[in-house]
């Protein structure tokens, strides 16, 4: 007899970072809205990231969605859907392993 | 009576780095040709940089010129004309001061 299990989080579409080159990451970071998203995520103390609606941006929702998607596709963030909520997390540790010092130096410069 | 002096190097158009934001630098670095130029300059052991024709690129001369100009305008490189030769230098020390760790981490990732 099967037991009741919590619904698994949906799989994200963020790539394996070994397959991402530095140009893709630089392109993704070189936009003011995307850099602001990364900055807010980096300042988030929760391990499970921010719910997307908690990110404060001065652009239309559709524009924000486009930028969130770009960051995820570049391997910088990961999105998880848990129930009806969408959580966004920075892949800090993985990025540090793949491109040592890059994210930290960008965040320091963006403060 | 005036003495004969060597011609001074022409002033470059590279900006004061205090006036350059990190987005400008990221945008400039996030192109494969420009990143290759930066990589070659970083690998140059001469303090006075490379003469522009010594940079090996697989693009047309006019395209290369455009990219060289973008790097200079972003504060990443400086061009000096000495006589009929044009020298290009990476502003490594100044960039390190303005954006600590950024150029190094990008170069490490681009190897």
mmCIF file of N, CA and C in Angstrom, chain B:
data_model
loop_
_atom_site.group_PDB
_atom_site.id
_atom_site.type_symbol
_atom_site.label_atom_id
_atom_site.label_comp_id
_atom_site.label_asym_id
_atom_site.label_seq_id
_atom_site.Cartn_x
_atom_site.Cartn_y
_atom_site.Cartn_z
ATOM 1 N N UNK B 1 65.612 79.282 -26.404
ATOM 2 C CA UNK B 1 65.551 78.409 -27.570
ATOM 3 C C UNK B 1 64.958 77.053 -27.192
ATOM 4 N N UNK B 2 64.001 76.569 -27.953
ATOM 5 C CA UNK B 2 63.367 75.296 -27.591
ATOM 6 C C UNK B 2 64.225 74.113 -27.992
ATOM 7 N N UNK B 3 64.217 73.100 -27.098
ATOM 8 C CA UNK B 3 64.952 71.878 -27.397
ATOM 9 C C UNK B 3 64.054 70.886 -28.128
ATOM 10 N N UNK B 4 64.652 69.982 -28.870
ATOM 11 C CA UNK B 4 63.869 68.946 -29.539
ATOM 12 C C UNK B 4 63.406 67.907 -28.508
ATOM 13 N N UNK B 5 62.141 67.684 -28.457
ATOM 14 C CA UNK B 5 61.563 66.722 -27.505
ATOM 15 C C UNK B 5 60.916 65.570 -28.273
ATOM 16 N N UNK B 6 60.905 64.358 -27.685
ATOM 17 C CA UNK B 6 60.143 63.280 -28.330
ATOM 18 C C UNK B 6 58.660 63.642 -28.345
ATOM 19 N N UNK B 7 57.971 63.207 -29.377
ATOM 20 C CA UNK B 7 56.536 63.478 -29.445
ATOM 21 C C UNK B 7 55.819 62.787 -28.285
ATOM 22 N N UNK B 8 54.954 63.492 -27.598
ATOM 23 C CA UNK B 8 54.218 62.824 -26.517
ATOM 24 C C UNK B 8 53.203 61.827 -27.087
ATOM 25 N N UNK B 9 52.920 60.788 -26.309
ATOM 26 C CA UNK B 9 51.875 59.848 -26.725
ATOM 27 C C UNK B 9 50.543 60.596 -26.712
ATOM 28 N N UNK B 10 49.702 60.312 -27.678
ATOM 29 C CA UNK B 10 48.396 60.985 -27.713
ATOM 30 C C UNK B 10 47.542 60.550 -26.539
ATOM 31 N N UNK B 11 46.716 61.455 -26.078
ATOM 32 C CA UNK B 11 45.833 61.122 -24.957
ATOM 33 C C UNK B 11 44.835 60.054 -25.391
ATOM 34 N N UNK B 12 44.580 59.105 -24.518
ATOM 35 C CA UNK B 12 43.589 58.074 -24.842
ATOM 36 C C UNK B 12 42.204 58.571 -24.477
ATOM 37 N N UNK B 13 41.214 57.768 -24.817
ATOM 38 C CA UNK B 13 39.839 58.148 -24.482
ATOM 39 C C UNK B 13 39.242 57.195 -23.454
ATOM 40 N N UNK B 14 40.099 56.534 -22.729
ATOM 41 C CA UNK B 14 39.629 55.614 -21.703
ATOM 42 C C UNK B 14 39.199 56.433 -20.489
ATOM 43 N N UNK B 15 38.031 56.132 -19.930
ATOM 44 C CA UNK B 15 37.483 56.998 -18.870
ATOM 45 C C UNK B 15 38.156 56.799 -17.514
ATOM 46 N N UNK B 16 37.896 57.725 -16.630
ATOM 47 C CA UNK B 16 38.256 57.562 -15.227
ATOM 48 C C UNK B 16 37.430 56.381 -14.701
ATOM 49 N N UNK B 17 38.089 55.394 -14.113
ATOM 50 C CA UNK B 17 37.354 54.187 -13.690
ATOM 51 C C UNK B 17 36.345 54.442 -12.568
ATOM 52 N N UNK B 18 36.535 55.519 -11.833
ATOM 53 C CA UNK B 18 35.556 55.850 -10.794
ATOM 54 C C UNK B 18 34.194 56.171 -11.413
ATOM 55 N N UNK B 19 34.220 56.517 -12.687
ATOM 56 C CA UNK B 19 32.968 56.874 -13.363
ATOM 57 C C UNK B 19 32.384 55.706 -14.157
ATOM 58 N N UNK B 20 33.017 54.559 -14.072
ATOM 59 C CA UNK B 20 32.542 53.388 -14.816
ATOM 60 C C UNK B 20 31.836 52.459 -13.840
ATOM 61 N N UNK B 21 30.627 52.011 -14.200
ATOM 62 C CA UNK B 21 29.962 51.068 -13.295
ATOM 63 C C UNK B 21 30.215 49.631 -13.747
ATOM 64 N N UNK B 22 29.902 48.710 -12.857
ATOM 65 C CA UNK B 22 30.228 47.310 -13.130
ATOM 66 C C UNK B 22 29.440 46.763 -14.323
ATOM 67 N N UNK B 23 28.253 47.297 -14.582
ATOM 68 C CA UNK B 23 27.470 46.820 -15.730
ATOM 69 C C UNK B 23 28.193 47.089 -17.043
ATOM 70 N N UNK B 24 28.808 48.254 -17.133
ATOM 71 C CA UNK B 24 29.558 48.614 -18.344
ATOM 72 C C UNK B 24 30.710 47.634 -18.570
ATOM 73 N N UNK B 25 31.395 47.305 -17.486
ATOM 74 C CA UNK B 25 32.528 46.376 -17.586
ATOM 75 C C UNK B 25 32.037 44.968 -17.935
ATOM 76 N N UNK B 26 30.959 44.540 -17.316
ATOM 77 C CA UNK B 26 30.417 43.207 -17.607
ATOM 78 C C UNK B 26 29.954 43.113 -19.059
ATOM 79 N N UNK B 27 29.276 44.177 -19.522
ATOM 80 C CA UNK B 27 28.819 44.181 -20.918
ATOM 81 C C UNK B 27 30.000 44.114 -21.875
ATOM 82 N N UNK B 28 31.048 44.850 -21.556
ATOM 83 C CA UNK B 28 32.221 44.868 -22.433
ATOM 84 C C UNK B 28 32.908 43.500 -22.458
ATOM 85 N N UNK B 29 32.923 42.836 -21.325
ATOM 86 C CA UNK B 29 33.611 41.541 -21.248
ATOM 87 C C UNK B 29 32.776 40.381 -21.790
ATOM 88 N N UNK B 30 31.475 40.605 -21.936
ATOM 89 C CA UNK B 30 30.600 39.481 -22.289
ATOM 90 C C UNK B 30 30.459 39.271 -23.788
ATOM 91 N N UNK B 31 31.517 39.465 -24.510
ATOM 92 C CA UNK B 31 31.549 39.211 -25.949
ATOM 93 C C UNK B 31 32.787 38.362 -26.233
ATOM 94 N N UNK B 32 32.640 37.325 -27.056
ATOM 95 C CA UNK B 32 33.777 36.413 -27.263
ATOM 96 C C UNK B 32 35.022 37.073 -27.851
ATOM 97 N N UNK B 33 34.838 38.006 -28.778
ATOM 98 C CA UNK B 33 36.009 38.667 -29.378
ATOM 99 C C UNK B 33 36.692 39.566 -28.352
ATOM 100 N N UNK B 34 35.885 40.323 -27.624
ATOM 101 C CA UNK B 34 36.480 41.228 -26.632
ATOM 102 C C UNK B 34 37.156 40.451 -25.501
ATOM 103 N N UNK B 35 36.542 39.344 -25.108
ATOM 104 C CA UNK B 35 37.165 38.546 -24.049
ATOM 105 C C UNK B 35 38.493 37.959 -24.539
ATOM 106 N N UNK B 36 38.543 37.606 -25.807
ATOM 107 C CA UNK B 36 39.785 37.080 -26.387
ATOM 108 C C UNK B 36 40.873 38.170 -26.418
ATOM 109 N N UNK B 37 40.492 39.392 -26.754
ATOM 110 C CA UNK B 37 41.458 40.508 -26.726
ATOM 111 C C UNK B 37 42.015 40.677 -25.310
ATOM 112 N N UNK B 38 41.119 40.688 -24.337
ATOM 113 C CA UNK B 38 41.532 40.861 -22.935
ATOM 114 C C UNK B 38 42.448 39.714 -22.504
ATOM 115 N N UNK B 39 42.108 38.507 -22.931
ATOM 116 C CA UNK B 39 42.907 37.327 -22.593
ATOM 117 C C UNK B 39 44.329 37.472 -23.167
ATOM 118 N N UNK B 40 44.419 37.907 -24.423
ATOM 119 C CA UNK B 40 45.742 38.065 -25.041
ATOM 120 C C UNK B 40 46.545 39.177 -24.363
ATOM 121 N N UNK B 41 45.861 40.258 -24.026
ATOM 122 C CA UNK B 41 46.561 41.359 -23.342
ATOM 123 C C UNK B 41 47.053 40.917 -21.965
ATOM 124 N N UNK B 42 46.245 40.125 -21.277
ATOM 125 C CA UNK B 42 46.623 39.658 -19.941
ATOM 126 C C UNK B 42 47.828 38.713 -20.028
ATOM 127 N N UNK B 43 47.942 38.028 -21.162
ATOM 128 C CA UNK B 43 49.050 37.093 -21.336
ATOM 129 C C UNK B 43 50.313 37.754 -21.862
ATOM 130 N N UNK B 44 50.221 39.058 -22.124
ATOM 131 C CA UNK B 44 51.362 39.803 -22.666
ATOM 132 C C UNK B 44 52.280 40.231 -21.528
ATOM 133 N N UNK B 45 53.523 39.886 -21.647
ATOM 134 C CA UNK B 45 54.447 40.184 -20.542
ATOM 135 C C UNK B 45 55.069 41.579 -20.635
ATOM 136 N N UNK B 46 54.856 42.248 -21.738
ATOM 137 C CA UNK B 46 55.438 43.579 -21.894
ATOM 138 C C UNK B 46 54.594 44.611 -21.142
ATOM 139 N N UNK B 47 55.247 45.481 -20.414
ATOM 140 C CA UNK B 47 54.536 46.501 -19.654
ATOM 141 C C UNK B 47 53.816 47.498 -20.554
ATOM 142 N N UNK B 48 54.379 47.702 -21.745
ATOM 143 C CA UNK B 48 53.754 48.701 -22.618
ATOM 144 C C UNK B 48 52.652 48.106 -23.492
ATOM 145 N N UNK B 49 52.272 46.865 -23.214
ATOM 146 C CA UNK B 49 51.139 46.265 -23.913
ATOM 147 C C UNK B 49 51.496 45.718 -25.272
ATOM 148 N N UNK B 50 50.472 45.478 -26.047
ATOM 149 C CA UNK B 50 50.655 44.916 -27.385
ATOM 150 C C UNK B 50 50.359 45.978 -28.419
ATOM 151 N N UNK B 51 51.099 45.921 -29.527
ATOM 152 C CA UNK B 51 50.680 46.749 -30.646
ATOM 153 C C UNK B 51 49.419 46.089 -31.206
ATOM 154 N N UNK B 52 48.477 46.916 -31.630
ATOM 155 C CA UNK B 52 47.168 46.379 -32.008
ATOM 156 C C UNK B 52 47.270 45.287 -33.067
ATOM 157 N N UNK B 53 48.218 45.417 -33.994
ATOM 158 C CA UNK B 53 48.294 44.411 -35.052
ATOM 159 C C UNK B 53 48.861 43.083 -34.544
ATOM 160 N N UNK B 54 49.370 43.067 -33.313
ATOM 161 C CA UNK B 54 49.889 41.818 -32.745
ATOM 162 C C UNK B 54 48.787 40.962 -32.131
ATOM 163 N N UNK B 55 47.618 41.547 -31.950
ATOM 164 C CA UNK B 55 46.501 40.785 -31.391
ATOM 165 C C UNK B 55 45.892 39.938 -32.502
ATOM 166 N N UNK B 56 45.834 38.660 -32.268
ATOM 167 C CA UNK B 56 45.362 37.711 -33.283
ATOM 168 C C UNK B 56 43.879 37.428 -33.094
ATOM 169 N N UNK B 57 43.079 37.838 -34.049
ATOM 170 C CA UNK B 57 41.642 37.618 -33.969
ATOM 171 C C UNK B 57 41.128 37.056 -35.286
ATOM 172 N N UNK B 58 40.048 36.322 -35.214
ATOM 173 C CA UNK B 58 39.500 35.732 -36.431
ATOM 174 C C UNK B 58 38.315 36.541 -36.960
ATOM 175 N N UNK B 59 38.426 37.862 -36.814
ATOM 176 C CA UNK B 59 37.358 38.722 -37.339
ATOM 177 C C UNK B 59 37.977 39.790 -38.241
ATOM 178 N N UNK B 60 37.135 40.438 -39.022
ATOM 179 C CA UNK B 60 37.608 41.487 -39.928
ATOM 180 C C UNK B 60 38.211 42.636 -39.115
ATOM 181 N N UNK B 61 39.115 43.356 -39.757
ATOM 182 C CA UNK B 61 39.816 44.449 -39.082
ATOM 183 C C UNK B 61 38.838 45.505 -38.528
ATOM 184 N N UNK B 62 37.789 45.791 -39.312
ATOM 185 C CA UNK B 62 36.832 46.817 -38.867
ATOM 186 C C UNK B 62 36.064 46.337 -37.629
ATOM 187 N N UNK B 63 35.765 45.039 -37.607
ATOM 188 C CA UNK B 63 35.079 44.463 -36.437
ATOM 189 C C UNK B 63 36.001 44.526 -35.225
ATOM 190 N N UNK B 64 37.263 44.151 -35.438
ATOM 191 C CA UNK B 64 38.244 44.200 -34.348
ATOM 192 C C UNK B 64 38.366 45.619 -33.801
ATOM 193 N N UNK B 65 38.414 46.599 -34.696
ATOM 194 C CA UNK B 65 38.529 48.004 -34.271
ATOM 195 C C UNK B 65 37.354 48.418 -33.394
ATOM 196 N N UNK B 66 36.183 47.980 -33.795
ATOM 197 C CA UNK B 66 34.973 48.290 -33.023
ATOM 198 C C UNK B 66 35.094 47.719 -31.608
ATOM 199 N N UNK B 67 35.568 46.475 -31.516
ATOM 200 C CA UNK B 67 35.685 45.834 -30.201
ATOM 201 C C UNK B 67 36.784 46.486 -29.358
ATOM 202 N N UNK B 68 37.872 46.866 -30.002
ATOM 203 C CA UNK B 68 38.958 47.543 -29.283
ATOM 204 C C UNK B 68 38.454 48.855 -28.689
ATOM 205 N N UNK B 69 37.657 49.548 -29.476
ATOM 206 C CA UNK B 69 37.095 50.824 -29.027
ATOM 207 C C UNK B 69 36.145 50.616 -27.841
ATOM 208 N N UNK B 70 35.316 49.579 -27.920
ATOM 209 C CA UNK B 70 34.373 49.286 -26.829
ATOM 210 C C UNK B 70 35.123 49.015 -25.527
ATOM 211 N N UNK B 71 36.206 48.237 -25.621
ATOM 212 C CA UNK B 71 36.992 47.926 -24.415
ATOM 213 C C UNK B 71 37.618 49.180 -23.822
ATOM 214 N N UNK B 72 38.108 50.034 -24.686
ATOM 215 C CA UNK B 72 38.737 51.271 -24.208
ATOM 216 C C UNK B 72 37.694 52.187 -23.568
ATOM 217 N N UNK B 73 36.547 52.318 -24.218
ATOM 218 C CA UNK B 73 35.498 53.192 -23.681
ATOM 219 C C UNK B 73 34.936 52.669 -22.360
ATOM 220 N N UNK B 74 35.029 51.355 -22.156
ATOM 221 C CA UNK B 74 34.543 50.765 -20.903
ATOM 222 C C UNK B 74 35.595 50.840 -19.802
ATOM 223 N N UNK B 75 36.757 51.365 -20.126
ATOM 224 C CA UNK B 75 37.799 51.520 -19.108
ATOM 225 C C UNK B 75 38.638 50.275 -18.883
ATOM 226 N N UNK B 76 38.483 49.298 -19.748
ATOM 227 C CA UNK B 76 39.209 48.037 -19.552
ATOM 228 C C UNK B 76 40.608 48.105 -20.161
ATOM 229 N N UNK B 77 40.723 48.817 -21.269
ATOM 230 C CA UNK B 77 42.020 48.954 -21.930
ATOM 231 C C UNK B 77 42.332 50.429 -22.149
ATOM 232 N N UNK B 78 43.586 50.667 -22.460
ATOM 233 C CA UNK B 78 43.972 52.015 -22.833
ATOM 234 C C UNK B 78 44.803 51.923 -24.111
ATOM 235 N N UNK B 79 44.538 52.836 -25.022
ATOM 236 C CA UNK B 79 45.288 52.866 -26.277
ATOM 237 C C UNK B 79 46.242 54.044 -26.266
ATOM 238 N N UNK B 80 47.453 53.818 -26.712
ATOM 239 C CA UNK B 80 48.390 54.913 -26.847
ATOM 240 C C UNK B 80 48.952 54.879 -28.251
ATOM 241 N N UNK B 81 48.995 56.023 -28.870
ATOM 242 C CA UNK B 81 49.636 56.112 -30.176
ATOM 243 C C UNK B 81 51.026 56.670 -29.971
ATOM 244 N N UNK B 82 52.012 55.911 -30.369
ATOM 245 C CA UNK B 82 53.396 56.374 -30.287
ATOM 246 C C UNK B 82 53.931 56.385 -31.717
ATOM 247 N N UNK B 83 54.094 57.574 -32.234
ATOM 248 C CA UNK B 83 54.477 57.678 -33.643
ATOM 249 C C UNK B 83 53.360 57.094 -34.495
ATOM 250 N N UNK B 84 53.698 56.117 -35.296
ATOM 251 C CA UNK B 84 52.673 55.517 -36.157
ATOM 252 C C UNK B 84 52.124 54.216 -35.571
ATOM 253 N N UNK B 85 52.621 53.847 -34.384
ATOM 254 C CA UNK B 85 52.159 52.584 -33.777
ATOM 255 C C UNK B 85 51.113 52.835 -32.705
ATOM 256 N N UNK B 86 50.172 51.911 -32.623
ATOM 257 C CA UNK B 86 49.125 52.005 -31.610
ATOM 258 C C UNK B 86 49.308 50.853 -30.620
ATOM 259 N N UNK B 87 49.482 51.190 -29.357
ATOM 260 C CA UNK B 87 49.676 50.175 -28.317
ATOM 261 C C UNK B 87 48.413 50.047 -27.474
ATOM 262 N N UNK B 88 48.120 48.814 -27.118
ATOM 263 C CA UNK B 88 46.945 48.555 -26.285
ATOM 264 C C UNK B 88 47.402 47.897 -24.979
ATOM 265 N N UNK B 89 46.930 48.408 -23.870
ATOM 266 C CA UNK B 89 47.293 47.875 -22.555
ATOM 267 C C UNK B 89 46.034 47.623 -21.739
ATOM 268 N N UNK B 90 46.080 46.561 -20.954
ATOM 269 C CA UNK B 90 44.998 46.262 -20.028
ATOM 270 C C UNK B 90 45.186 47.128 -18.781
ATOM 271 N N UNK B 91 44.106 47.707 -18.268
ATOM 272 C CA UNK B 91 44.224 48.549 -17.068
ATOM 273 C C UNK B 91 44.054 47.677 -15.815
ATOM 274 N N UNK B 92 44.855 46.641 -15.744
ATOM 275 C CA UNK B 92 44.699 45.609 -14.697
ATOM 276 C C UNK B 92 44.690 46.186 -13.284
ATOM 277 N N UNK B 93 45.709 46.974 -12.966
ATOM 278 C CA UNK B 93 45.837 47.460 -11.587
ATOM 279 C C UNK B 93 44.669 48.379 -11.218
ATOM 280 N N UNK B 94 44.295 49.246 -12.149
ATOM 281 C CA UNK B 94 43.186 50.164 -11.877
ATOM 282 C C UNK B 94 41.858 49.410 -11.744
ATOM 283 N N UNK B 95 41.677 48.400 -12.605
ATOM 284 C CA UNK B 95 40.448 47.597 -12.533
ATOM 285 C C UNK B 95 40.394 46.819 -11.222
ATOM 286 N N UNK B 96 41.540 46.319 -10.801
ATOM 287 C CA UNK B 96 41.584 45.564 -9.542
ATOM 288 C C UNK B 96 41.206 46.475 -8.365
ATOM 289 N N UNK B 97 41.652 47.708 -8.454
ATOM 290 C CA UNK B 97 41.328 48.658 -7.384
ATOM 291 C C UNK B 97 39.828 48.991 -7.390
ATOM 292 N N UNK B 98 39.279 49.188 -8.588
ATOM 293 C CA UNK B 98 37.875 49.605 -8.698
ATOM 294 C C UNK B 98 36.914 48.428 -8.480
ATOM 295 N N UNK B 99 37.249 47.269 -9.073
ATOM 296 C CA UNK B 99 36.377 46.084 -8.977
ATOM 297 C C UNK B 99 37.217 44.891 -8.518
ATOM 298 N N UNK B 100 37.557 44.824 -7.227
ATOM 299 C CA UNK B 100 38.498 43.788 -6.762
ATOM 300 C C UNK B 100 38.077 42.366 -7.160
ATOM 301 N N UNK B 101 39.018 41.680 -7.757
ATOM 302 C CA UNK B 101 38.803 40.264 -8.083
ATOM 303 C C UNK B 101 38.083 39.994 -9.390
ATOM 304 N N UNK B 102 37.452 41.016 -9.958
ATOM 305 C CA UNK B 102 36.600 40.777 -11.128
ATOM 306 C C UNK B 102 37.387 40.310 -12.352
ATOM 307 N N UNK B 103 38.370 41.085 -12.744
ATOM 308 C CA UNK B 103 39.120 40.736 -13.954
ATOM 309 C C UNK B 103 39.829 39.386 -13.786
ATOM 310 N N UNK B 104 40.420 39.180 -12.630
ATOM 311 C CA UNK B 104 41.106 37.906 -12.382
ATOM 312 C C UNK B 104 40.157 36.722 -12.503
ATOM 313 N N UNK B 105 38.985 36.851 -11.931
ATOM 314 C CA UNK B 105 38.055 35.713 -11.956
ATOM 315 C C UNK B 105 37.562 35.459 -13.381
ATOM 316 N N UNK B 106 37.361 36.519 -14.147
ATOM 317 C CA UNK B 106 36.931 36.351 -15.535
ATOM 318 C C UNK B 106 38.050 35.693 -16.358
ATOM 319 N N UNK B 107 39.260 36.155 -16.161
ATOM 320 C CA UNK B 107 40.392 35.587 -16.910
ATOM 321 C C UNK B 107 40.616 34.119 -16.541
ATOM 322 N N UNK B 108 40.473 33.812 -15.271
ATOM 323 C CA UNK B 108 40.626 32.424 -14.823
ATOM 324 C C UNK B 108 39.569 31.547 -15.508
ATOM 325 N N UNK B 109 38.354 32.073 -15.598
ATOM 326 C CA UNK B 109 37.265 31.308 -16.210
ATOM 327 C C UNK B 109 37.429 31.196 -17.718
ATOM 328 N N UNK B 110 38.147 32.126 -18.309
ATOM 329 C CA UNK B 110 38.270 32.182 -19.774
ATOM 330 C C UNK B 110 39.480 31.421 -20.287
ATOM 331 N N UNK B 111 40.240 30.808 -19.404
ATOM 332 C CA UNK B 111 41.444 30.081 -19.832
ATOM 333 C C UNK B 111 41.105 28.844 -20.637
#
